CSV table of C-alpha atoms in Angstrom, one decimal:
chain,number,residue,atom,x,y,z
A,1116,GLU,CA,-5.8,17.5,-12.6
A,1117,ARG,CA,-3.4,20.2,-13.8
A,1118,HIS,CA,-1.0,19.2,-10.8
A,1119,ALA,CA,-1.3,15.3,-11.4
A,1120,GLU,CA,-0.3,15.8,-15.3
A,1121,GLN,CA,2.7,17.9,-14.4
A,1122,LEU,CA,3.5,15.4,-12.1
A,1123,ALA,CA,3.3,12.9,-14.7
A,1124,SER,CA,5.1,14.4,-17.2
A,1125,VAL,CA,8.2,15.7,-15.1
A,1126,SER,CA,8.4,12.4,-13.7
A,1127,GLN,CA,8.7,10.9,-17.0
A,1128,LEU,CA,11.2,13.5,-18.3
A,1129,ARG,CA,13.6,13.3,-15.2
A,1130,ALA,CA,13.6,9.5,-15.2
A,1131,ASP,CA,14.6,9.5,-18.8
A,1132,GLN,CA,17.2,12.0,-18.3
A,1133,VAL,CA,18.7,9.9,-15.3
A,1134,ALA,CA,18.6,6.8,-17.5
A,1135,ALA,CA,20.4,8.5,-20.4
A,1136,TRP,CA,23.0,9.9,-17.8
A,1137,LEU,CA,23.8,6.7,-16.4
A,1138,GLN,CA,23.6,4.9,-19.9
A,1139,GLU,CA,26.3,7.3,-21.3
A,1140,ARG,CA,28.7,6.7,-18.3
A,1141,GLN,CA,28.0,3.0,-18.5
A,1142,ARG,CA,29.2,3.0,-22.5
A,1143,GLN,CA,32.4,5.0,-21.3
A,1144,ALA,CA,33.3,2.6,-18.4
A,1145,ASP,CA,32.4,-0.5,-20.5
A,1146,PHE,CA,35.0,1.0,-23.4
A,1147,ALA,CA,38.0,0.6,-20.5
A,1148,ARG,CA,36.4,-2.9,-19.5
A,1149,SER,CA,36.5,-4.0,-22.9
A,1150,SER,CA,39.8,-2.2,-24.2
A,1151,VAL,CA,42.5,-5.0,-25.0
A,1152,TYR,CA,44.9,-2.1,-25.2
A,1153,MET,CA,44.6,-0.9,-21.6
A,1154,GLY,CA,44.8,-4.7,-20.2
A,1155,GLY,CA,47.7,-4.9,-22.3
A,1156,LEU,CA,49.5,-1.8,-20.9
A,1157,TRP,CA,48.2,-3.2,-17.2
A,1158,GLN,CA,50.0,-6.8,-18.2
A,1159,GLN,CA,52.8,-5.1,-19.5
A,1160,TRP,CA,53.7,-2.9,-16.7
A,1161,ARG,CA,53.2,-5.6,-14.1
A,1162,ARG,CA,55.6,-8.0,-15.9
A,1163,THR,CA,58.3,-5.2,-16.8
A,1164,GLY,CA,57.8,-2.5,-14.0
A,1165,ASP,CA,58.5,0.0,-17.2
A,1166,GLU,CA,57.2,3.5,-15.4
A,1167,ALA,CA,56.3,4.9,-18.9
A,1168,VAL,CA,54.1,2.2,-19.4
A,1169,HIS,CA,52.4,2.8,-16.0
A,1170,GLN,CA,52.0,6.6,-17.1
A,1171,GLN,CA,50.6,5.9,-20.3
A,1172,LEU,CA,47.7,3.6,-18.7
A,1173,MET,CA,46.9,5.9,-16.5
A,1174,ALA,CA,46.7,8.8,-19.0
A,1175,ARG,CA,44.4,7.0,-20.9
A,1176,LEU,CA,41.9,6.1,-18.0
A,1177,SER,CA,42.2,9.6,-16.9
A,1178,GLY,CA,41.1,10.7,-20.6
A,1179,LEU,CA,38.0,8.4,-20.1
A,1180,ARG,CA,37.4,10.0,-16.5
A,1181,ASP,CA,37.3,13.2,-18.0
A,1182,ASN,CA,34.6,12.2,-20.3
A,1183,LEU,CA,32.7,10.7,-17.9
A,1184,GLY,CA,32.6,14.1,-15.6
A,1185,GLY,CA,34.6,12.1,-13.0
A,1186,ARG,CA,36.4,13.0,-10.1
A,1187,THR,CA,39.2,10.8,-10.1
A,1188,VAL,CA,40.2,6.9,-11.2
A,1189,PHE,CA,42.2,4.3,-9.5
A,1190,LEU,CA,42.9,0.8,-9.9
A,1191,LEU,CA,42.2,-2.0,-7.4
A,1192,ASP,CA,43.5,-5.6,-7.5
A,1193,ARG,CA,41.1,-8.6,-6.4
A,1194,GLN,CA,41.4,-7.9,-2.8
A,1195,GLY,CA,40.4,-4.1,-3.1
A,1196,ARG,CA,44.1,-2.8,-2.6
A,1197,VAL,CA,44.8,0.4,-4.6
A,1198,VAL,CA,47.7,-0.4,-7.0
A,1199,SER,CA,47.9,2.9,-8.8
A,1200,ALA,CA,45.5,6.1,-8.5
A,1201,GLU,CA,45.5,9.4,-10.4
A,1202,HIS,CA,44.9,11.2,-6.9
A,1203,PRO,CA,45.8,8.7,-4.0
A,1204,GLU,CA,44.2,10.8,-1.3
A,1205,GLN,CA,40.6,10.4,-3.1
A,1206,ALA,CA,41.3,6.7,-3.8
A,1207,GLN,CA,39.2,5.6,-0.5
A,1208,VAL,CA,37.7,2.2,-0.6
A,1209,ASP,CA,34.8,1.8,1.8
A,1210,ASP,CA,32.2,-1.0,2.7
A,1211,HIS,CA,30.1,0.2,-0.4
A,1212,LEU,CA,33.0,-0.1,-3.0
A,1213,GLN,CA,34.0,-3.6,-1.6
A,1214,PRO,CA,31.0,-5.9,-2.6
A,1215,VAL,CA,30.5,-3.9,-5.9
A,1216,LEU,CA,34.3,-4.6,-6.6
A,1217,GLN,CA,33.8,-8.5,-6.1
A,1218,GLN,CA,30.4,-8.3,-8.1
A,1219,ALA,CA,32.2,-6.9,-11.1
A,1220,LEU,CA,34.8,-9.6,-10.9
A,1221,THR,CA,32.5,-12.4,-10.9
A,1222,SER,CA,30.3,-10.7,-13.5
A,1223,GLY,CA,32.8,-9.4,-15.7
A,1224,ARG,CA,30.6,-6.5,-16.3
A,1225,VAL,CA,30.8,-2.5,-15.2
A,1226,GLU,CA,29.0,-2.5,-12.2
A,1227,ARG,CA,28.3,0.6,-9.8
A,1228,THR,CA,27.7,1.8,-6.3
A,1229,ALA,CA,25.2,4.0,-5.2
A,1230,PRO,CA,25.9,7.6,-4.5
A,1231,ARG,CA,27.2,8.1,-0.8
A,1232,VAL,CA,29.0,10.5,1.2
A,1233,LEU,CA,33.0,9.2,1.9
A,1234,ALA,CA,35.2,10.8,4.5
A,1235,ASP,CA,37.2,12.7,2.0
A,1236,SER,CA,34.3,14.1,0.0
A,1237,ALA,CA,31.9,15.1,2.6
A,1238,PRO,CA,29.3,16.5,2.2
A,1239,ARG,CA,29.2,15.6,-1.5
A,1240,ARG,CA,28.2,12.2,-2.6
A,1241,MET,CA,30.1,10.1,-4.8
A,1242,LEU,CA,29.3,7.2,-7.1
A,1243,ASP,CA,31.7,4.8,-8.4
A,1244,LEU,CA,31.9,2.8,-11.9
A,1245,VAL,CA,33.6,-0.3,-11.7
A,1246,ALA,CA,35.4,-1.6,-14.8
A,1247,PRO,CA,37.1,-5.0,-14.7
A,1248,LEU,CA,39.7,-5.1,-17.5
A,1249,VAL,CA,40.8,-7.7,-20.0
A,1250,HIS,CA,43.7,-9.0,-22.3
A,1251,ALA,CA,43.3,-11.1,-25.0
A,1252,GLY,CA,39.8,-12.1,-24.4
A,1253,ALA,CA,40.6,-13.1,-20.5
A,1254,PRO,CA,40.3,-10.9,-17.6
A,1255,VAL,CA,43.5,-9.6,-15.5
A,1256,PRO,CA,43.3,-9.3,-12.1
A,1257,VAL,CA,42.6,-5.6,-11.7
A,1258,VAL,CA,39.5,-3.1,-11.9
A,1259,ALA,CA,39.4,0.6,-12.7
A,1260,VAL,CA,37.1,2.7,-10.3
A,1261,PHE,CA,35.8,5.7,-11.9
A,1262,ARG,CA,34.7,8.1,-9.0
A,1263,ILE,CA,32.1,10.3,-10.1
A,1264,ASP,CA,30.5,13.6,-8.0
A,1265,ALA,CA,26.9,13.0,-8.2
A,1266,ASP,CA,25.9,16.2,-6.6
A,1267,ARG,CA,27.9,18.0,-9.4
A,1268,THR,CA,26.8,15.7,-12.4
A,1269,LEU,CA,23.7,13.7,-11.4
A,1270,PHE,CA,21.5,15.5,-9.3
A,1271,PRO,CA,21.0,18.5,-10.6
A,1272,LEU,CA,19.1,17.0,-13.4
A,1273,LEU,CA,16.5,16.4,-10.7
A,1274,ASP,CA,16.2,20.4,-9.7
A,1275,GLY,CA,14.1,22.7,-11.4
A,1276,TRP,CA,10.2,22.7,-12.0
A,1277,PRO,CA,8.6,23.7,-15.0
A,1278,VAL,CA,6.7,26.4,-13.2
A,1279,PRO,CA,7.5,28.2,-9.9
A,1280,SER,CA,6.8,25.9,-6.8
A,1281,PRO,CA,7.8,26.1,-3.4
A,1282,SER,CA,7.7,22.3,-2.6
A,1283,ALA,CA,7.9,20.4,-5.9
A,1284,ARG,CA,10.6,18.4,-6.2
A,1285,THR,CA,11.9,15.0,-7.8
A,1286,LEU,CA,14.2,12.5,-5.9
A,1287,LEU,CA,15.9,9.0,-6.7
A,1288,ALA,CA,15.5,6.4,-4.2
A,1289,GLU,CA,16.4,2.5,-4.3
A,1290,ARG,CA,15.5,-0.6,-2.4
A,1291,ARG,CA,18.2,-2.1,0.1
A,1292,GLY,CA,16.7,-5.4,1.4
A,1293,ASP,CA,13.6,-4.5,3.3
A,1294,GLN,CA,14.5,-0.6,3.5
A,1295,LEU,CA,13.9,2.1,1.1
A,1296,VAL,CA,16.6,4.8,0.9
A,1297,GLY,CA,16.8,8.1,-0.9
A,1298,LEU,CA,19.9,8.6,-2.8
A,1299,ARG,CA,20.5,12.2,-1.8
A,1300,GLY,CA,20.3,11.7,2.2
A,1301,GLU,CA,16.8,11.3,2.4
A,1302,PRO,CA,15.7,9.0,5.9
A,1303,ALA,CA,15.3,5.4,5.3
A,1304,HIS,CA,11.9,4.2,5.6
A,1305,ALA,CA,10.5,0.4,6.0
A,1306,LEU,CA,9.7,-1.4,2.8
A,1307,SER,CA,6.1,-2.1,4.4
A,1308,ASP,CA,5.6,1.9,5.6
A,1309,PRO,CA,2.0,2.1,4.2
A,1310,GLN,CA,2.1,5.7,3.9
A,1311,LEU,CA,5.4,6.2,2.1
A,1312,HIS,CA,5.2,7.0,-1.7
A,1313,LEU,CA,7.6,4.3,-2.7
A,1314,SER,CA,6.3,1.9,-0.5
A,1315,ARG,CA,2.7,2.1,-2.0
A,1316,VAL,CA,4.3,1.4,-5.3
A,1317,LEU,CA,6.7,-1.0,-4.9
A,1318,ALA,CA,4.3,-3.0,-2.0
A,1319,GLY,CA,1.1,-1.7,-2.1
A,1320,PRO,CA,-1.8,-0.9,-4.0
A,1321,GLN,CA,-0.5,2.0,-6.8
A,1322,ARG,CA,1.0,1.5,-10.0
A,1323,VAL,CA,3.9,2.7,-11.7
A,1324,GLY,CA,3.2,6.6,-13.2
A,1325,GLN,CA,-0.2,6.5,-11.2
A,1326,VAL,CA,-0.7,9.8,-9.4
A,1327,PHE,CA,-1.7,9.6,-5.6
A,1328,GLU,CA,-1.8,11.0,-2.3
A,1329,ALA,CA,1.0,9.5,0.1
A,1330,ARG,CA,3.5,10.6,2.6
A,1331,SER,CA,7.1,12.0,1.5
A,1332,PHE,CA,10.4,10.5,3.0
A,1333,THR,CA,10.1,13.5,5.8
A,1334,GLY,CA,6.4,12.8,6.4
A,1335,GLU,CA,4.4,15.5,4.8
A,1336,PRO,CA,1.2,14.6,3.2
A,1337,VAL,CA,2.1,14.8,-0.9
A,1338,LEU,CA,0.8,14.1,-4.2
A,1339,ALA,CA,3.2,12.1,-5.9
A,1340,VAL,CA,4.2,9.6,-8.4
A,1341,VAL,CA,6.8,7.1,-9.1
A,1342,ARG,CA,8.6,5.8,-12.0
A,1343,PRO,CA,11.7,3.1,-12.4
A,1344,VAL,CA,14.6,4.6,-14.0
A,1345,PRO,CA,15.5,2.5,-17.1
A,1346,GLY,CA,18.6,0.6,-17.1
A,1347,ALA,CA,18.8,0.9,-13.1
A,1348,ASP,CA,17.7,-0.3,-9.8
A,1349,TRP,CA,16.9,3.2,-8.8
A,1350,HIS,CA,13.0,4.7,-8.6
A,1351,LEU,CA,12.4,8.3,-9.4
A,1352,VAL,CA,9.5,10.1,-7.3
A,1353,ALA,CA,7.9,13.4,-7.9
A,1354,HIS,CA,5.7,15.1,-5.6
A,1355,VAL,CA,4.4,18.3,-4.5
A,1356,ASP,CA,2.9,19.3,-0.8
A,1357,LEU,CA,-0.6,18.8,-0.6
A,1358,GLN,CA,-0.9,21.8,1.7
A,1359,GLN,CA,0.5,24.0,-1.3
A,1360,LEU,CA,-2.3,22.8,-3.6
A,1361,ARG,CA,-5.0,23.2,-1.4
A,1362,ALA,CA,-3.6,26.9,-1.0
A,1363,ASP,CA,-3.4,27.2,-4.6
A,1364,THR,CA,-7.0,26.3,-5.0
């Protein structure tokens, strides 16, 4: 009972912390999206070719990137081509970013990728916030991409446990089609897997916030709890190995 209560409380705390992390970065990226000033600088630079205007725009975006705790920021056109970059060597456009770019252009909202390893970032995982710019209430044909090092800023929120425990941990995962994928490199599982903790909530008999026995992404028997992350399509899983619990008792 003590371990179940601990899992329930830690999972709620971590889910709230991740939600707050996302909300703050979404707010900063949304400022760029809705800034008439930034959209106006873009239009002026493209119309006149004035390099001073270009540098002013990138300086403003770099300041927001600092507020986000980001790694770099760059601008893409509608075809996904880099038109300006704070650090050109870090402005990689991969298969995860391309569909999110189109989603942002269609929705007119800030959209994001899942954390993933890029060729220039290995082994660290990067998360992109994609903000379509506007001017005079109308979209302009460019988006700002704020690239964030999730291993430095997001995943440390999941580390640590209230009491010493060799096996207790929290992780983030999401559904991709009929697959469940851990965002920190955990092996993918089928949604229909009857043993996986997350499957047992999303496609099985267990309820959100309920503590139950299942298998982890790596196959160990665990006591687990699953909670959605507010404002995201992610789920947070907290678990502790059953072998450890039995040894403790």
